[in-house]
CSV table of C-alpha atoms in Angstrom, one decimal:
chain,number,residue,atom,x,y,z
A,1,MET,CA,29.8,-25.7,-7.7
A,2,LEU,CA,27.1,-25.6,-5.1
A,3,ASN,CA,28.0,-26.3,-1.4
A,4,GLU,CA,26.5,-29.6,-0.5
A,5,LYS,CA,26.6,-28.9,3.3
A,6,LYS,CA,24.6,-25.7,2.7
A,7,LEU,CA,22.1,-27.6,0.5
A,8,GLU,CA,21.5,-30.2,3.1
A,9,THR,CA,20.9,-27.5,5.7
A,10,LEU,CA,18.4,-25.9,3.5
A,11,LYS,CA,16.5,-29.2,2.8
A,12,GLN,CA,16.3,-29.8,6.6
A,13,TYR,CA,14.9,-26.3,7.1
A,14,LEU,CA,12.3,-26.9,4.3
A,15,GLN,CA,11.3,-30.2,6.0
A,16,ARG,CA,10.9,-28.4,9.3
A,17,CYS,CA,8.6,-25.9,7.5
A,18,VAL,CA,6.3,-28.8,6.5
A,19,GLU,CA,6.3,-30.2,10.0
A,20,ASP,CA,5.4,-26.8,11.5
A,21,GLY,CA,2.7,-26.2,8.9
A,22,THR,CA,4.3,-23.4,7.0
A,23,PHE,CA,3.2,-25.2,3.8
A,24,PRO,CA,2.0,-28.8,3.0
A,25,GLY,CA,4.9,-29.3,0.7
A,26,CYS,CA,7.6,-27.5,-1.3
A,27,ASN,CA,9.8,-28.1,-4.4
A,28,CYS,CA,12.9,-26.0,-4.4
A,29,ALA,CA,15.7,-25.4,-6.9
A,30,LEU,CA,19.0,-23.6,-6.8
A,31,ILE,CA,20.3,-22.8,-10.2
A,32,THR,CA,23.7,-21.4,-11.4
A,33,LYS,CA,24.9,-20.9,-15.0
A,34,ASP,CA,26.1,-24.5,-15.2
A,35,ASP,CA,24.7,-26.3,-12.1
A,36,LYS,CA,21.4,-27.1,-10.5
A,37,TRP,CA,20.1,-28.7,-7.3
A,38,THR,CA,16.5,-29.7,-6.6
A,39,CYS,CA,14.6,-31.2,-3.7
A,40,SER,CA,11.0,-32.0,-2.9
A,41,VAL,CA,9.6,-32.2,0.6
A,42,GLY,CA,6.1,-32.8,2.2
A,43,TYR,CA,2.8,-33.2,0.4
A,44,LYS,CA,0.9,-31.8,-2.6
A,45,GLN,CA,-2.3,-32.5,-0.9
A,46,LEU,CA,-3.4,-32.9,2.7
A,47,VAL,CA,-7.2,-33.1,2.4
A,48,PRO,CA,-9.3,-35.0,1.7
A,49,GLU,CA,-6.4,-37.3,1.8
A,50,LYS,CA,-2.5,-36.9,2.0
A,51,GLU,CA,-0.6,-37.3,-1.3
A,52,VAL,CA,3.2,-37.3,-1.2
A,53,ASN,CA,4.9,-34.4,-3.1
A,54,GLY,CA,7.3,-35.1,-6.0
A,55,LEU,CA,9.6,-33.2,-8.3
A,56,ASP,CA,7.1,-33.5,-11.1
A,57,THR,CA,4.3,-31.8,-9.2
A,58,ILE,CA,2.7,-29.0,-11.2
A,59,TYR,CA,2.1,-25.7,-9.3
A,60,ASP,CA,-0.2,-22.8,-9.8
A,61,LEU,CA,2.2,-19.8,-10.1
A,62,ALA,CA,-0.4,-17.2,-9.1
A,63,SER,CA,1.2,-13.8,-9.5
A,64,ILE,CA,4.5,-15.2,-10.7
A,65,SER,CA,2.6,-15.4,-14.0
A,66,LYS,CA,3.1,-11.6,-14.2
A,67,VAL,CA,6.9,-11.8,-14.3
A,68,LEU,CA,7.5,-15.2,-15.8
A,69,VAL,CA,5.2,-15.0,-18.7
A,70,THR,CA,3.5,-11.6,-19.2
A,71,THR,CA,6.7,-9.5,-18.6
A,72,THR,CA,8.6,-11.9,-20.8
A,73,CYS,CA,6.1,-11.5,-23.6
A,74,ILE,CA,6.2,-7.7,-23.3
A,75,LEU,CA,10.1,-7.8,-23.5
A,76,LYS,CA,9.7,-9.9,-26.7
A,77,LEU,CA,7.3,-7.3,-28.2
A,78,ILE,CA,9.9,-4.6,-27.3
A,79,GLU,CA,12.7,-6.6,-28.8
A,80,GLU,CA,10.9,-7.2,-32.1
A,81,GLY,CA,10.0,-3.5,-32.2
A,82,THR,CA,6.2,-3.8,-31.9
A,83,ILE,CA,6.0,-1.6,-28.8
A,84,THR,CA,8.2,0.3,-26.4
A,85,LEU,CA,7.9,1.2,-22.7
A,86,LYS,CA,6.6,4.5,-23.7
A,87,THR,CA,3.7,3.0,-25.9
A,88,LYS,CA,0.4,4.2,-24.6
A,89,ILE,CA,-2.0,1.4,-23.6
A,90,ALA,CA,-5.0,3.1,-25.3
A,91,GLU,CA,-3.1,3.2,-28.6
A,92,ILE,CA,-3.5,-0.6,-28.6
A,93,LEU,CA,-6.7,-0.9,-26.6
A,94,PRO,CA,-8.8,2.2,-27.5
A,95,GLN,CA,-11.6,1.2,-25.2
A,96,PHE,CA,-9.4,1.9,-22.3
A,97,GLY,CA,-10.4,5.3,-20.8
A,98,GLN,CA,-6.9,6.3,-19.3
A,99,LYS,CA,-5.5,7.6,-22.6
A,100,GLU,CA,-2.0,8.6,-21.2
A,101,LEU,CA,-1.0,5.5,-19.3
A,102,THR,CA,2.0,3.7,-20.8
A,103,ILE,CA,3.3,0.1,-20.9
A,104,LYS,CA,6.0,1.3,-18.4
A,105,ASP,CA,3.4,2.8,-16.0
A,106,CYS,CA,1.7,-0.6,-15.8
A,107,ILE,CA,4.6,-2.9,-15.8
A,108,THR,CA,6.2,-1.1,-12.9
A,109,HIS,CA,3.0,-0.8,-11.0
A,110,SER,CA,3.1,3.1,-11.0
A,111,SER,CA,0.1,3.6,-13.1
A,112,GLY,CA,-2.3,5.0,-10.5
A,113,LEU,CA,-4.9,2.3,-11.2
A,114,PRO,CA,-6.6,0.5,-8.3
A,115,ALA,CA,-5.2,-2.8,-6.9
A,116,ASP,CA,-8.3,-4.7,-7.7
A,117,ILE,CA,-11.6,-4.8,-9.6
A,118,ASN,CA,-14.1,-3.9,-6.9
A,119,GLY,CA,-17.1,-6.2,-6.9
A,120,TYR,CA,-15.8,-8.6,-9.4
A,121,LYS,CA,-17.2,-11.6,-7.6
A,122,GLN,CA,-20.7,-10.3,-8.3
A,123,MET,CA,-20.0,-9.6,-12.0
A,124,LYS,CA,-21.8,-12.0,-14.3
A,125,ASP,CA,-19.0,-12.8,-16.7
A,126,ASP,CA,-15.6,-11.9,-18.1
A,127,ALA,CA,-17.0,-9.2,-20.4
A,128,GLU,CA,-18.4,-7.3,-17.4
A,129,MET,CA,-15.1,-7.5,-15.7
A,130,ILE,CA,-13.2,-6.2,-18.8
A,131,GLU,CA,-15.7,-3.4,-19.2
A,132,ALA,CA,-15.0,-2.4,-15.5
A,133,VAL,CA,-11.4,-2.2,-16.5
A,134,TRP,CA,-12.0,0.0,-19.4
A,135,LYS,CA,-13.7,2.6,-17.1
A,136,MET,CA,-11.4,2.6,-14.2
A,137,GLU,CA,-10.4,5.9,-12.6
A,138,LEU,CA,-6.9,6.6,-11.2
A,139,GLU,CA,-6.4,6.4,-7.4
A,140,TYR,CA,-3.2,8.5,-7.4
A,141,PRO,CA,-1.2,10.6,-9.9
A,142,THR,CA,0.6,8.4,-12.4
A,143,GLY,CA,4.3,7.9,-11.6
A,144,SER,CA,4.1,9.3,-8.0
A,145,GLN,CA,4.3,6.0,-6.2
A,146,VAL,CA,4.4,2.3,-6.7
A,147,LYS,CA,1.2,0.4,-5.7
A,148,TYR,CA,0.9,-3.2,-6.7
A,149,SER,CA,-2.1,-3.9,-8.9
A,150,ASP,CA,-3.6,-6.9,-10.7
A,151,VAL,CA,-5.2,-4.5,-13.1
A,152,ASN,CA,-2.0,-3.3,-14.5
A,153,PHE,CA,-1.1,-6.8,-15.7
A,154,ILE,CA,-4.7,-7.7,-16.7
A,155,LEU,CA,-4.2,-4.7,-19.1
A,156,LEU,CA,-0.8,-6.0,-20.3
A,157,GLY,CA,-2.2,-9.4,-21.0
A,158,LEU,CA,-5.0,-7.7,-23.1
A,159,VAL,CA,-2.3,-5.8,-25.0
A,160,ILE,CA,-0.5,-9.0,-25.9
A,161,ALA,CA,-3.7,-10.7,-26.9
A,162,ARG,CA,-4.7,-7.7,-29.1
A,163,LEU,CA,-1.3,-7.6,-30.8
A,164,LYS,CA,-0.7,-11.4,-31.2
A,165,GLY,CA,-4.1,-13.1,-31.2
A,166,SER,CA,-3.9,-14.6,-27.7
A,167,LEU,CA,-1.7,-14.4,-24.6
A,168,ASP,CA,-1.4,-18.1,-24.1
A,169,GLY,CA,-0.7,-18.8,-27.8
A,170,TYR,CA,2.0,-16.1,-28.0
A,171,ALA,CA,3.6,-17.3,-24.8
A,172,LYS,CA,3.8,-20.8,-26.2
A,173,GLN,CA,5.3,-19.6,-29.4
A,174,VAL,CA,8.0,-17.2,-28.1
A,175,MET,CA,8.7,-18.7,-24.7
A,176,PHE,CA,7.5,-22.1,-23.8
A,177,GLU,CA,8.7,-23.8,-27.0
A,178,PRO,CA,12.1,-22.2,-27.2
A,179,LEU,CA,12.9,-22.7,-23.6
A,180,GLU,CA,11.7,-26.2,-23.6
A,181,MET,CA,9.1,-25.5,-20.9
A,182,LYS,CA,6.9,-28.5,-22.0
A,183,GLU,CA,4.7,-28.6,-18.9
A,184,THR,CA,4.1,-24.9,-18.6
A,185,GLY,CA,0.9,-23.1,-19.6
A,186,TYR,CA,-2.6,-22.0,-18.7
A,187,ARG,CA,-5.6,-24.3,-18.0
A,188,PRO,CA,-3.9,-27.8,-17.4
A,189,ALA,CA,-5.6,-30.7,-19.1
A,190,ALA,CA,-7.8,-32.7,-16.9
A,191,SER,CA,-5.5,-35.6,-17.3
A,192,LEU,CA,-2.8,-33.6,-15.4
A,193,ARG,CA,-5.0,-32.8,-12.4
A,194,SER,CA,-3.5,-35.6,-10.3
A,195,ARG,CA,0.0,-34.1,-10.7
A,196,CYS,CA,-1.2,-30.6,-9.7
A,197,CYS,CA,-0.8,-29.6,-6.1
A,198,ALA,CA,-4.0,-28.9,-4.1
A,199,GLU,CA,-4.9,-25.3,-3.4
A,200,GLU,CA,-7.5,-23.8,-1.2
A,201,VAL,CA,-10.6,-25.5,0.1
A,202,MET,CA,-13.4,-23.2,-1.3
A,203,GLU,CA,-17.0,-24.3,-0.9
A,204,SER,CA,-18.0,-21.7,-3.4
A,205,ARG,CA,-16.0,-23.7,-6.0
A,206,GLY,CA,-17.0,-27.1,-4.9
A,207,GLY,CA,-14.3,-28.0,-2.4
A,208,VAL,CA,-10.5,-28.4,-3.0
A,209,VAL,CA,-9.3,-26.1,-5.9
A,210,ARG,CA,-6.8,-28.3,-7.9
A,211,GLY,CA,-5.8,-28.2,-11.4
A,212,VAL,CA,-7.8,-25.0,-12.0
A,213,VAL,CA,-6.5,-21.6,-11.3
A,214,HIS,CA,-6.9,-20.5,-7.7
A,215,ASP,CA,-7.0,-16.7,-8.3
A,216,GLY,CA,-10.6,-15.5,-8.4
A,217,LYS,CA,-10.2,-12.9,-11.2
A,218,ALA,CA,-8.2,-15.2,-13.5
A,219,PHE,CA,-10.8,-17.9,-12.9
A,220,LYS,CA,-13.6,-15.5,-13.9
A,221,LEU,CA,-11.6,-14.5,-17.0
A,222,GLY,CA,-11.5,-18.1,-18.2
A,223,GLY,CA,-8.1,-19.1,-16.8
A,224,VAL,CA,-5.9,-17.0,-19.0
A,225,SER,CA,-4.9,-13.5,-17.8
A,226,GLY,CA,-1.9,-11.4,-17.6
A,227,HIS,CA,-1.9,-11.3,-13.9
A,228,ALA,CA,-2.3,-15.0,-12.9
A,229,GLY,CA,-3.2,-18.4,-14.4
A,230,VAL,CA,0.1,-20.0,-15.3
A,231,PHE,CA,0.9,-23.5,-14.1
A,232,SER,CA,4.5,-24.9,-14.2
A,233,THR,CA,7.1,-27.3,-12.7
A,234,LEU,CA,10.4,-26.8,-11.0
A,235,GLU,CA,12.2,-28.1,-14.1
A,236,ASP,CA,10.5,-25.8,-16.6
A,237,ILE,CA,11.1,-22.7,-14.5
A,238,SER,CA,14.7,-23.7,-14.0
A,239,HIS,CA,15.2,-23.4,-17.8
A,240,TYR,CA,14.0,-19.8,-17.6
A,241,ILE,CA,16.4,-19.0,-14.8
A,242,THR,CA,19.3,-20.7,-16.5
A,243,MET,CA,18.7,-18.5,-19.6
A,244,LEU,CA,18.7,-15.3,-17.5
A,245,LEU,CA,21.9,-16.3,-15.7
A,246,ASN,CA,23.6,-17.0,-19.0
A,247,ASP,CA,23.0,-13.5,-20.4
A,248,GLY,CA,19.9,-14.4,-22.3
A,249,VAL,CA,21.2,-17.7,-23.9
A,250,TYR,CA,19.6,-21.1,-23.5
A,251,ASN,CA,21.0,-24.3,-24.9
A,252,GLY,CA,23.3,-22.3,-27.2
A,253,GLN,CA,20.5,-20.2,-28.7
A,254,ARG,CA,19.9,-16.5,-27.8
A,255,PHE,CA,16.5,-16.0,-26.2
A,256,PHE,CA,16.9,-12.4,-24.9
A,257,SER,CA,19.4,-9.9,-26.2
A,258,LYS,CA,22.1,-8.8,-23.9
A,259,ARG,CA,20.5,-5.3,-23.8
A,260,THR,CA,17.3,-6.9,-22.4
A,261,ILE,CA,19.2,-8.7,-19.7
A,262,GLU,CA,20.8,-5.3,-18.7
A,263,LEU,CA,17.4,-3.7,-18.9
A,264,LEU,CA,16.0,-6.2,-16.3
A,265,GLN,CA,18.7,-5.0,-13.9
A,266,LYS,CA,17.8,-1.4,-14.1
A,267,CYS,CA,15.6,0.3,-11.6
A,268,GLN,CA,12.6,1.9,-13.4
A,269,THR,CA,11.1,3.6,-10.2
A,270,VAL,CA,14.0,5.7,-8.9
A,271,GLY,CA,12.9,8.1,-6.2
A,272,LEU,CA,9.7,6.2,-5.5
A,273,ASN,CA,8.6,4.1,-2.5
A,274,GLU,CA,9.6,0.7,-4.1
A,275,LYS,CA,12.4,-0.4,-6.4
A,276,ARG,CA,11.0,-2.0,-9.5
A,277,SER,CA,12.6,-3.4,-12.7
A,278,ILE,CA,10.5,-4.4,-15.6
A,279,GLY,CA,7.8,-6.3,-13.8
A,280,TRP,CA,10.0,-7.6,-11.0
A,281,VAL,CA,10.9,-6.3,-7.6
A,282,LEU,CA,14.5,-5.2,-7.8
A,283,SER,CA,16.7,-5.6,-4.7
A,284,ASP,CA,14.2,-3.9,-2.4
A,285,PRO,CA,15.1,-4.3,1.2
A,286,ASN,CA,11.4,-4.1,2.2
A,287,TYR,CA,10.9,-7.6,0.6
A,288,ALA,CA,11.8,-11.1,1.9
A,289,LEU,CA,15.0,-11.4,-0.2
A,290,GLY,CA,17.0,-12.5,2.9
A,291,ASP,CA,20.1,-10.7,4.1
A,292,TYR,CA,22.5,-11.7,1.3
A,293,ALA,CA,20.8,-10.6,-1.9
A,294,SER,CA,22.9,-8.2,-4.0
A,295,ASP,CA,21.8,-5.0,-5.7
A,296,ALA,CA,21.1,-6.8,-8.9
A,297,CYS,CA,18.5,-9.2,-7.7
A,298,LEU,CA,15.1,-9.8,-9.2
A,299,TYR,CA,12.3,-11.1,-7.0
A,300,HIS,CA,8.6,-12.0,-7.1
A,301,THR,CA,6.1,-14.1,-5.2
A,302,GLY,CA,2.7,-15.5,-5.8
A,303,PHE,CA,-0.3,-15.5,-3.4
A,304,SER,CA,-0.5,-19.3,-3.3
A,305,GLY,CA,3.1,-19.7,-2.0
A,306,PRO,CA,5.7,-19.7,-4.8
A,307,SER,CA,8.7,-17.3,-5.0
A,308,ILE,CA,11.6,-16.6,-7.4
A,309,ILE,CA,14.9,-14.9,-6.9
A,310,VAL,CA,17.4,-14.3,-9.7
A,311,ASP,CA,20.5,-12.7,-8.4
A,312,PHE,CA,22.8,-11.7,-11.3
A,313,LYS,CA,25.8,-10.6,-9.1
A,314,LEU,CA,25.9,-13.8,-7.1
A,315,GLY,CA,25.1,-15.9,-10.2
A,316,ILE,CA,22.3,-17.8,-8.6
A,317,GLY,CA,18.6,-18.3,-8.9
A,318,VAL,CA,16.3,-19.7,-6.3
A,319,VAL,CA,12.9,-21.1,-7.0
A,320,THR,CA,10.5,-22.1,-4.2
A,321,LEU,CA,7.2,-23.7,-5.2
A,322,ALA,CA,4.7,-24.2,-2.4
A,323,ASN,CA,1.0,-24.4,-1.8
A,324,ARG,CA,0.6,-22.5,1.4
A,325,VAL,CA,-3.2,-21.8,0.8
A,326,HIS,CA,-3.9,-25.5,1.2
A,327,PRO,CA,-6.2,-26.0,2.9
A,328,THR,CA,-6.7,-22.3,3.9
A,329,ARG,CA,-5.4,-18.9,2.9
A,330,SER,CA,-5.2,-17.9,6.5
A,331,ASN,CA,-1.9,-19.6,6.9
A,332,THR,CA,0.7,-16.9,6.4
A,333,LYS,CA,3.7,-18.5,8.1
A,334,ILE,CA,5.6,-18.4,4.7
A,335,LEU,CA,5.9,-14.7,5.0
A,336,THR,CA,8.5,-15.3,7.8
A,337,ALA,CA,10.0,-18.4,6.4
A,338,ARG,CA,11.0,-16.8,3.1
A,339,ASN,CA,13.9,-14.8,4.6
A,340,ASN,CA,15.4,-17.9,6.1
A,341,ILE,CA,14.9,-20.0,3.0
A,342,HIS,CA,16.7,-17.3,0.9
A,343,ASN,CA,19.5,-16.9,3.4
A,344,LEU,CA,20.2,-20.6,3.4
A,345,ALA,CA,19.9,-20.8,-0.4
A,346,LEU,CA,22.0,-17.8,-1.3
A,347,GLN,CA,24.9,-19.1,0.8
A,348,ALA,CA,24.9,-22.4,-1.1
A,349,ALA,CA,26.9,-20.7,-3.9
A,350,ASP,CA,29.8,-20.2,-1.6
A,351,ASP,CA,33.1,-22.0,-2.2
A,352,ILE,CA,33.1,-25.5,-0.5
A,353,LEU,CA,36.1,-24.5,1.6
């Protein structure tokens, strides 16, 4: 049972974050194996006019797409025996020039590939961007350090698409439908725009970005990519967290094997500069996990403001969906607020007395 007093303190803190401009609004959920608490504060849009936030608001997940969807699809491919972590990317994508890089190298951000695609804004189309990925050189020796890279997950998305026809189609089949994530996906329909939170005001894209992926590379790639592009709601994401906390079972049906849940809690970058699981940050003290996270805690954030914690030892998940880039990406107050949010949230699983 969640501690109501702690939950109220958390909600009050989130409201203060709205008042001091940390973000326009926020939807937050705390999830245990058999319980869930949600709250909604603030606004989903400030300009050109204020719109009150609600629990049904659809958020652009930005880089949380990497772990929520792309990593899940890769794990499904491993479970079904199509690939392993040792599978070489070029065995599936022969156009790719780095012939020795593996799935593990990319999914742990230890590949040596650059963080970004230089000059992508000037490229004429998605084909030119992908061609640049095929030709990329390494910036450091593979396996010598962890360096976060969108390129790693662009490649993983292309792997999934090559093996299964499309990334979004495969994700719908093996993840969104079984987990009843009915409002999760890429490229929201125009009819859903009013439910989407507003993102950055970008004159280059006609003003307020809303209902269309904010990330520049994903936008240029047509809205579907392994590194960004997923939109979702607090309710849908809570289904995924519930599954993880129940050893891979959702609504009485096994989604992930127990071995996969164990694999997610294993550090894949021992001895390197960051602790990484499969896709996720793993209990790394250099990240904004707060002070109470255990040594079996998955974590990831998105540029636009969202974050997810899944702490297996404490038996709790924390989802914070926010649009801190609205109206401008220069607002970085959330980087400080996250530690406080997670401290207050992780205490809510305490016994009431």
